[in-house]
Amino acid sequence: MWITPEEVLLANALWVSERANPYFILQRRKGHGRGGGITGLLVGTLDVVLDSSARVAPYRILHQTGESQIFWNIACGSSRKEITEHWEWLETNLLQTLSIFDNDDDITTFVKGKIQGIIAEENKSGKPQEDEDPGKFREAELKMRKLFGMPEEEKLVNYYPCSYWKGRVPRQGWIYLSVNHLCFYSFLLGKEVSLVVQWTDVTQLDKNATLVFPESIRVSTRGTEHFFSMFLNINETFKLMEQLANIAMRQLLDNESFSADRSLPKPCKTLKNVSALKRDLDARAKNERYRALFRLTQDERLDGHTDCTLWTPFAKMHVVGQMFVSNNYICFASREEDLCQLIIPLREVTIVEKADSSSVLPSPLSISTKNKMTFLFANLKDRDFLVQRISDFLQRTPDRPFIVNEINTSFHICHCFQENPSPSTPPSLPPSPPVLGLGEMPQNQHYSPSLPTAKKGLLQIYQQDVPEELGPKVTREKMKEESWNIHFFEFGRGVCMYRTSKTRELVLNGIPESLRGELWLLFSGAQNEMATHTGYYASLVEQAMGKCTLATEEIERDLHRSMPEHHAFQNEMGIAALRRVLTAYAYRNPTIGYCQAMNIVTSVLLLYCTEEEAFWLLVALCERMLPDYYNTRVVGALVDQGVFEELTRECLPLLYEHMQDLGVISTISLSWFLTLFLSVMPFDSAVLLVDCFFYEGIKVIFQVALAVLHANMDQLLSCSDEGEAMTILGRYLDNVVNKQTVSSPIPHLHALLTSGNNPPPEIDVFELIKASYEKFGSLRADVIEQMRFKQRLKVIQSLEDTAKRSVVRAIMTESAFSIEELEELYVLFKAKHIMSCYWGASSTAAERHDPSLPYLEQYRIDSGQFTQLFSALAPWSCGLHTNTLSSRLFRLLDQNKDSLINFKEFVTGLSGMCHGDMTEKLKLLYRLHLPPALCPEEAESALEAAQFFTDDDMPQEEKPKDYKYYLRMWAKEKEPKKESIKDLPRMNQEQFIEMCKTLYNMFSEDPMEQELYHGIATVASLLLRIGEVGKKFTNNGSKKTEVQLPPAVDALQPEREDSSGEGGSGQSLVSKALAEAQLETPPATAAGSDEEAKDDTSVSSYSVVSAGSLQCEDIADDTVLIGCASGDAVDRRRGSVPDADWSITFEQVLASFLTETSLVDYFEKKHDIQSKITACKSLRAVERQISTSSDLDFSLNTH
């Protein structure tokens, strides 16, 4: 590629000049290509270790003038072909022009200007994102693609120098981290080490330090472990590896391929060797931390952050911390944890004011909100730029007027965007329905603001009189409310409230029932989403209700199991509200849909919140606070179960070992986490844990779970089996009580079933929460996230292994492959599917992967991917005809005509070719040359054969399919299919000719090639005669047809009739088909006597077929099998028109093949697919070697 001219002082150091003219020199790096000796080995080693740019570009072009000792590097190339194109362009376009100049300086100036102009033109028309990457980084990306055979779609993120431990010997080289692969390359004194690992294959990623591997990174896959060490910045490298592995796990989980963020702002200064993708991933990591810290929505993007101080009126002091600015929020977090946190939505901002600086208060900034609160920030480094960014974001905030004031220069900016919808509202949603007045409820509307549950929580609606004996508890509840009112007065109320350690104390003491819904919305961040999505829930309900899906059926089944002991869900009002919320969410997020346990959590939300508030709380739970908990495989809960086991091992090591032996932890923790203890603890107690959860996050659930185990440690250590341990924990949780509740006691079903004659003592829930903070309060959210990452790799890869085993068990009885072969085939099949997700395919990833389907049908591949696997694995190798045959087999296997096949269909086709008997293989081959396998494009007369296939191919009107249709189809699929050979349609002459061509190509590389050619010629002639005889009966004797038998059949038919034109016509067609098949065979690349002899014998085999009927002009003519000629050509090739009345059956084909021993032996032979699977696995390394050798061949030919 052309590069900005760079000065070179030593032109011949470590370089070899290959071409030269008065103005330019083409050079090759020593050690690249053939030869080089010890110097080449040393230079190659030096380039790898030092990462010189020459290592990336082994060819270059220098510009020189006259006697000058200064050279200018103007072009570089990774291959001889690329650099030669640049050289030829220079000779063609510049040499003559440069000869006109008299001054050498003018020549150099002209050349430099010309090259810079070419680069500018390429950048203008090229891809814009490439301009952001430094030149050296782009060279490294080209080198990676060349070394490891990667396509252009594979993007390099970053590369680092390191050592790879192969055995006990470290190999110094470079590790390349791309979006989908980890690659390593080393070349030291002739020893080359190359490694490629897909991120989707990684099962464990650790950073550790041992005596053997000092401060190393371990990358584990299912079969091997790889150690890398001696990094310049191991922390940065490991974080990037974690991010890329996380993206791969997300791809396995949700089939989401990585897409780069094109809207990143350009860096203020050029970052050396930092790609746009690396900046993208760094920005994503910052965004995730920012959103998790302040519980913001997934579309919130951090614009920047800066150090500052915040005046806290409640403490009368300036608090040091950081201000964060994003597209919809201004947030503040104190440097000291829990001292102060603040969230200011831009929709609430009314005034942004810059005040005068002073020595006491430098660079102050005042922000006022609608609820009359003013926040004073100071010590801002770049206040003017910050105010400008805030102003830009305020202008984009819809329906919110705002004012920016500057002292001494008072200017006002007001913008209102009443017409523009919120950018965060999904565009696919229809406008919200009109708001109805009280009492209005049309029949076609499922939700209305007039509904009782749209205005109050169910607990308020069904509030009962408080018994007199609960008087002291009511007083305490009033005191709690008063404490919160005082807190609101001091710290503010609503989204802009100061959140301090005082706030946490009040939460741990229990939120009053009257404020619970409001504070849950505030602490979870759901209030912000609800405020920016007015009418969203109502419109969603209208769209979702009435639709019958798998999710709605599951919801209906579980509605009456949701807190049936509570009176609010013993009537239709509570049940209807629960149905609407769950159905609306399943419609909003079909990836999750509905999962058991969501009904229990949602029913508790509805007790304290309105329907819309409960919906947004459910969104916050499922999509932010409990990620992946409620998808089809409850991955998030399984991940946290693994985290809990790891925490138990660290905090309670003795108990952990005993519990592992009993297998209790994995049993208990899933129900604890999925329902936030609501299903295992009395309601009044569990709801206090939900209070803490919404404020603190998942760490509270881990703390309480550890505290429960710690409280029962002695009893659990004395347990001898799992059942006893479960009983101990169950009884303990049943007796966790809330002595301060003012609600009527709700019977706990689990407690009723497990309590014995002597129930254990009651445990105060407040004491349990206090103990959890005292003993395990040191847990940090960032540590939990790190542990979650490790467990996520294990869980998702374990689920993938489970899916593989399930698929193999389901298909092993229907296939002749062994279990090991089926597992390896599944890995290859899935790898093709995953690879297409990021390297492109004819269909989208969502179309090819449906997690709701059974494991057997989840992964599907298209025709292009199937062709690649067929070429690598199928035993029927047909040369250039292989792609045609694979396309036919794909169409045959694609029974539902969606242009995709699943693993079962793939194995069915492959098993028949590898392990079927002769009848099965011939039947498959026969069907490959009938519709639908044989498409109209391959045979022009396919319509003429339609009379034989009217039952299969007649188009039918599409009717809407209901569930009964799918039940019938499912029952039909379950019925055993017994297909007789008599059920196969007849084959016409054109299809028969196509089959003959396929057979010739199949036999072309077989050791018994000549015997097979002789056999197929004999069988083809015999079948032609059979078809001619059959035509007599179809024509009812109206036309007498005499058939000429070829000499090859003389031995079988001593009595022979004279030939007529029709018989000759059929033979001519077969002969021509075989001749064309020969013409399609690629010529041999290496000349030799053996190859020539093989070619001669191959041609001689046609003499057996043709018996004099194959004319020279037949071979020399156009290779199109069936064509329409005109004039003399029609007369000359009149005998090559297929006979529409001619046909044969499969029984006739089978009987004819049985007459030839060579054909019987060929089709009865079993094929070992293991060697092909092994070769397919190493295909990437083979491709890399081919690309290297082809470059070498080119260099040899150019000399």
Coordinates of N, CA and C in Angstrom, one line a residue, residues 68-157:
S68 N 22.2 11.4 -4.4 CA 21.8 11.6 -3.1 C 21.8 10.3 -2.2
Q69 N 22.3 10.5 -1.0 CA 22.3 9.3 -0.1 C 21.0 9.2 0.7
I70 N 20.1 10.1 0.5 CA 18.8 10.0 1.3 C 17.8 9.4 0.4
F71 N 17.1 8.4 1.0 CA 16.0 7.7 0.3 C 14.7 8.0 1.0
W72 N 13.6 7.8 0.2 CA 12.3 8.0 0.7 C 11.4 6.8 0.5
N73 N 10.9 6.2 1.6 CA 10.1 5.0 1.5 C 8.7 5.5 1.2
I74 N 8.2 5.0 0.0 CA 6.9 5.5 -0.5 C 5.8 4.4 -0.6
A75 N 6.2 3.2 -0.5 CA 5.2 2.1 -0.6 C 5.7 0.9 0.1
C76 N 4.8 0.0 0.6 CA 5.2 -1.2 1.2 C 4.1 -2.3 0.9
G77 N 4.5 -3.5 1.0 CA 3.5 -4.6 0.6 C 3.8 -5.8 1.4
S78 N 2.7 -6.6 1.7 CA 2.8 -7.8 2.4 C 3.1 -9.0 1.4
S79 N 2.9 -8.8 0.1 CA 3.1 -9.9 -0.9 C 3.8 -9.3 -2.1
R80 N 4.5 -10.1 -2.9 CA 5.1 -9.7 -4.1 C 4.1 -9.2 -5.1
K81 N 3.0 -9.8 -5.1 CA 2.0 -9.3 -6.1 C 1.5 -7.9 -5.8
E82 N 1.3 -7.6 -4.6 CA 0.9 -6.2 -4.2 C 2.0 -5.2 -4.5
I83 N 3.2 -5.5 -4.2 CA 4.3 -4.5 -4.4 C 4.6 -4.3 -5.9
T84 N 4.4 -5.5 -6.7 CA 4.6 -5.4 -8.1 C 3.6 -4.5 -8.8
E85 N 2.4 -4.5 -8.3 CA 1.4 -3.6 -8.9 C 1.7 -2.2 -8.7
H86 N 2.3 -1.8 -7.5 CA 2.7 -0.5 -7.3 C 3.9 -0.1 -8.2
W87 N 4.8 -1.0 -8.3 CA 6.0 -0.8 -9.1 C 5.6 -0.5 -10.6
E88 N 4.7 -1.4 -11.1 CA 4.3 -1.2 -12.5 C 3.6 0.1 -12.7
W89 N 2.8 0.6 -11.7 CA 2.1 1.8 -11.8 C 3.1 3.0 -11.9
L90 N 4.2 2.9 -11.1 CA 5.2 4.0 -11.1 C 5.9 4.0 -12.4
E91 N 6.3 2.8 -13.0 CA 7.0 2.8 -14.3 C 6.1 3.3 -15.4
T92 N 4.8 3.0 -15.3 CA 3.9 3.4 -16.4 C 3.5 4.9 -16.3
N93 N 3.4 5.5 -15.1 CA 2.8 6.8 -15.0 C 3.8 7.9 -14.6
L94 N 4.9 7.5 -14.0 CA 5.8 8.6 -13.5 C 7.2 8.7 -14.2
L95 N 7.7 7.6 -14.7 CA 9.0 7.6 -15.2 C 9.2 8.6 -16.3
Q96 N 8.3 8.7 -17.3 CA 8.4 9.6 -18.4 C 8.3 11.1 -17.9
T97 N 7.4 11.3 -16.9 CA 7.2 12.6 -16.4 C 8.4 13.1 -15.7
L98 N 9.0 12.2 -14.9 CA 10.2 12.6 -14.1 C 11.4 13.0 -14.9
S99 N 11.5 12.4 -16.1 CA 12.7 12.7 -16.9 C 12.7 14.1 -17.4
I100 N 11.6 14.8 -17.3 CA 11.5 16.2 -17.8 C 12.2 17.1 -16.8
F101 N 12.1 16.8 -15.5 CA 12.7 17.7 -14.5 C 14.2 17.8 -14.6
D102 N 14.7 19.0 -14.3 CA 16.2 19.2 -14.3 C 16.8 19.1 -12.9
N103 N 16.0 19.5 -11.9 CA 16.5 19.6 -10.5 C 16.0 18.4 -9.7
D104 N 17.0 17.7 -9.0 CA 16.6 16.6 -8.2 C 15.6 16.9 -7.1
D105 N 15.8 18.1 -6.5 CA 14.9 18.5 -5.4 C 13.4 18.6 -6.0
D106 N 13.3 19.1 -7.2 CA 11.9 19.2 -7.8 C 11.4 17.8 -8.0
I107 N 12.2 16.9 -8.4 CA 11.7 15.5 -8.6 C 11.2 14.9 -7.3
T108 N 12.0 15.1 -6.3 CA 11.6 14.5 -5.0 C 10.3 15.2 -4.5
T109 N 10.2 16.5 -4.6 CA 9.0 17.2 -4.2 C 7.8 16.7 -5.0
F110 N 7.9 16.5 -6.3 CA 6.8 16.1 -7.1 C 6.4 14.7 -6.7
V111 N 7.4 13.8 -6.5 CA 7.0 12.4 -6.1 C 6.3 12.3 -4.8
K112 N 6.8 13.1 -3.8 CA 6.2 13.1 -2.5 C 4.7 13.7 -2.6
G113 N 4.6 14.7 -3.3 CA 3.2 15.3 -3.5 C 2.3 14.3 -4.2
K114 N 2.8 13.6 -5.2 CA 2.0 12.7 -6.0 C 1.5 11.5 -5.1
I115 N 2.4 11.0 -4.3 CA 2.1 9.9 -3.4 C 1.1 10.3 -2.3
Q116 N 1.3 11.5 -1.8 CA 0.4 12.0 -0.8 C -1.0 12.3 -1.4
G117 N -1.0 12.7 -2.6 CA -2.3 12.9 -3.3 C -3.0 11.5 -3.5
I118 N -2.3 10.5 -3.9 CA -2.9 9.2 -4.0 C -3.5 8.7 -2.7
I119 N -2.7 8.9 -1.6 CA -3.2 8.4 -0.3 C -4.5 9.2 0.1
A120 N -4.5 10.5 -0.1 CA -5.7 11.3 0.2 C -6.9 10.8 -0.6
E121 N -6.7 10.5 -1.9 CA -7.8 10.0 -2.7 C -8.3 8.7 -2.2
E122 N -7.4 7.8 -1.8 CA -7.8 6.5 -1.3 C -8.6 6.7 0.0
N123 N -8.1 7.6 0.9 CA -8.8 7.8 2.1 C -10.2 8.4 1.9
K124 N -10.3 9.2 0.8 CA -11.6 9.8 0.6 C -12.6 8.8 0.1
S125 N -12.2 7.8 -0.7 CA -13.1 6.8 -1.2 C -13.1 5.5 -0.4
G126 N -12.2 5.4 0.5 CA -12.1 4.1 1.3 C -13.0 4.1 2.5
K127 N -12.8 3.2 3.4 CA -13.7 3.0 4.5 C -13.3 4.1 5.6
P128 N -14.3 4.8 6.1 CA -13.9 5.9 7.0 C -13.3 5.4 8.3
Q129 N -13.8 4.2 8.8 CA -13.2 3.8 10.1 C -11.8 3.4 10.0
E130 N -11.3 3.1 8.8 CA -9.8 2.7 8.8 C -8.9 3.9 9.0
D131 N -9.5 5.1 8.7 CA -8.7 6.3 8.8 C -8.3 6.5 10.3
E132 N -9.1 6.0 11.2 CA -8.9 6.3 12.6 C -7.7 5.4 13.1
D133 N -7.4 4.3 12.5 CA -6.3 3.5 12.9 C -5.0 4.0 12.5
P134 N -3.9 3.9 13.4 CA -2.6 4.4 12.9 C -2.1 3.4 11.9
G135 N -1.1 4.0 11.1 CA -0.6 3.2 9.9 C 0.1 1.9 10.4
K136 N 0.8 2.0 11.5 CA 1.5 0.8 12.0 C 0.5 -0.3 12.4
F137 N -0.6 0.1 13.0 CA -1.6 -0.8 13.5 C -2.2 -1.5 12.3
R138 N -2.5 -0.8 11.2 CA -3.1 -1.4 10.0 C -2.1 -2.4 9.4
E139 N -0.8 -2.1 9.5 CA 0.1 -3.1 9.0 C 0.1 -4.4 9.8
A140 N 0.0 -4.2 11.1 CA -0.1 -5.4 12.0 C -1.4 -6.2 11.7
E141 N -2.5 -5.5 11.4 CA -3.7 -6.2 11.0 C -3.5 -7.0 9.7
L142 N -2.9 -6.4 8.7 CA -2.6 -7.2 7.5 C -1.7 -8.4 7.8
K143 N -0.7 -8.2 8.6 CA 0.2 -9.3 8.9 C -0.6 -10.4 9.6
M144 N -1.5 -10.1 10.5 CA -2.3 -11.1 11.2 C -3.2 -11.9 10.2
R145 N -3.8 -11.2 9.3 CA -4.6 -11.9 8.3 C -3.8 -12.8 7.4
K146 N -2.6 -12.4 7.1 CA -1.8 -13.2 6.2 C -1.2 -14.4 7.0
L147 N -0.8 -14.2 8.2 CA -0.2 -15.3 9.0 C -1.3 -16.4 9.3
F148 N -2.5 -16.0 9.7 CA -3.4 -16.9 10.2 C -4.6 -17.2 9.2
G149 N -4.5 -16.7 8.0 CA -5.5 -17.0 7.0 C -6.9 -16.4 7.3
M150 N -6.9 -15.2 7.9 CA -8.2 -14.6 8.3 C -8.7 -13.7 7.2
P151 N -10.0 -13.7 7.1 CA -10.6 -12.8 6.0 C -10.6 -11.3 6.5
E152 N -11.0 -10.4 5.6 CA -11.0 -9.0 5.9 C -12.0 -8.7 7.0
E153 N -13.1 -9.5 7.1 CA -14.1 -9.2 8.2 C -13.5 -9.4 9.6
E154 N -12.4 -10.1 9.7 CA -11.8 -10.3 11.1 C -11.0 -9.1 11.5
K155 N -11.5 -8.4 12.5 CA -10.8 -7.1 12.9 C -9.9 -7.3 14.1
L156 N -8.7 -6.8 14.0 CA -7.7 -6.8 15.0 C -8.1 -5.7 16.1
V157 N -8.1 -6.1 17.3 CA -8.3 -5.1 18.4 C -7.0 -4.5 18.9

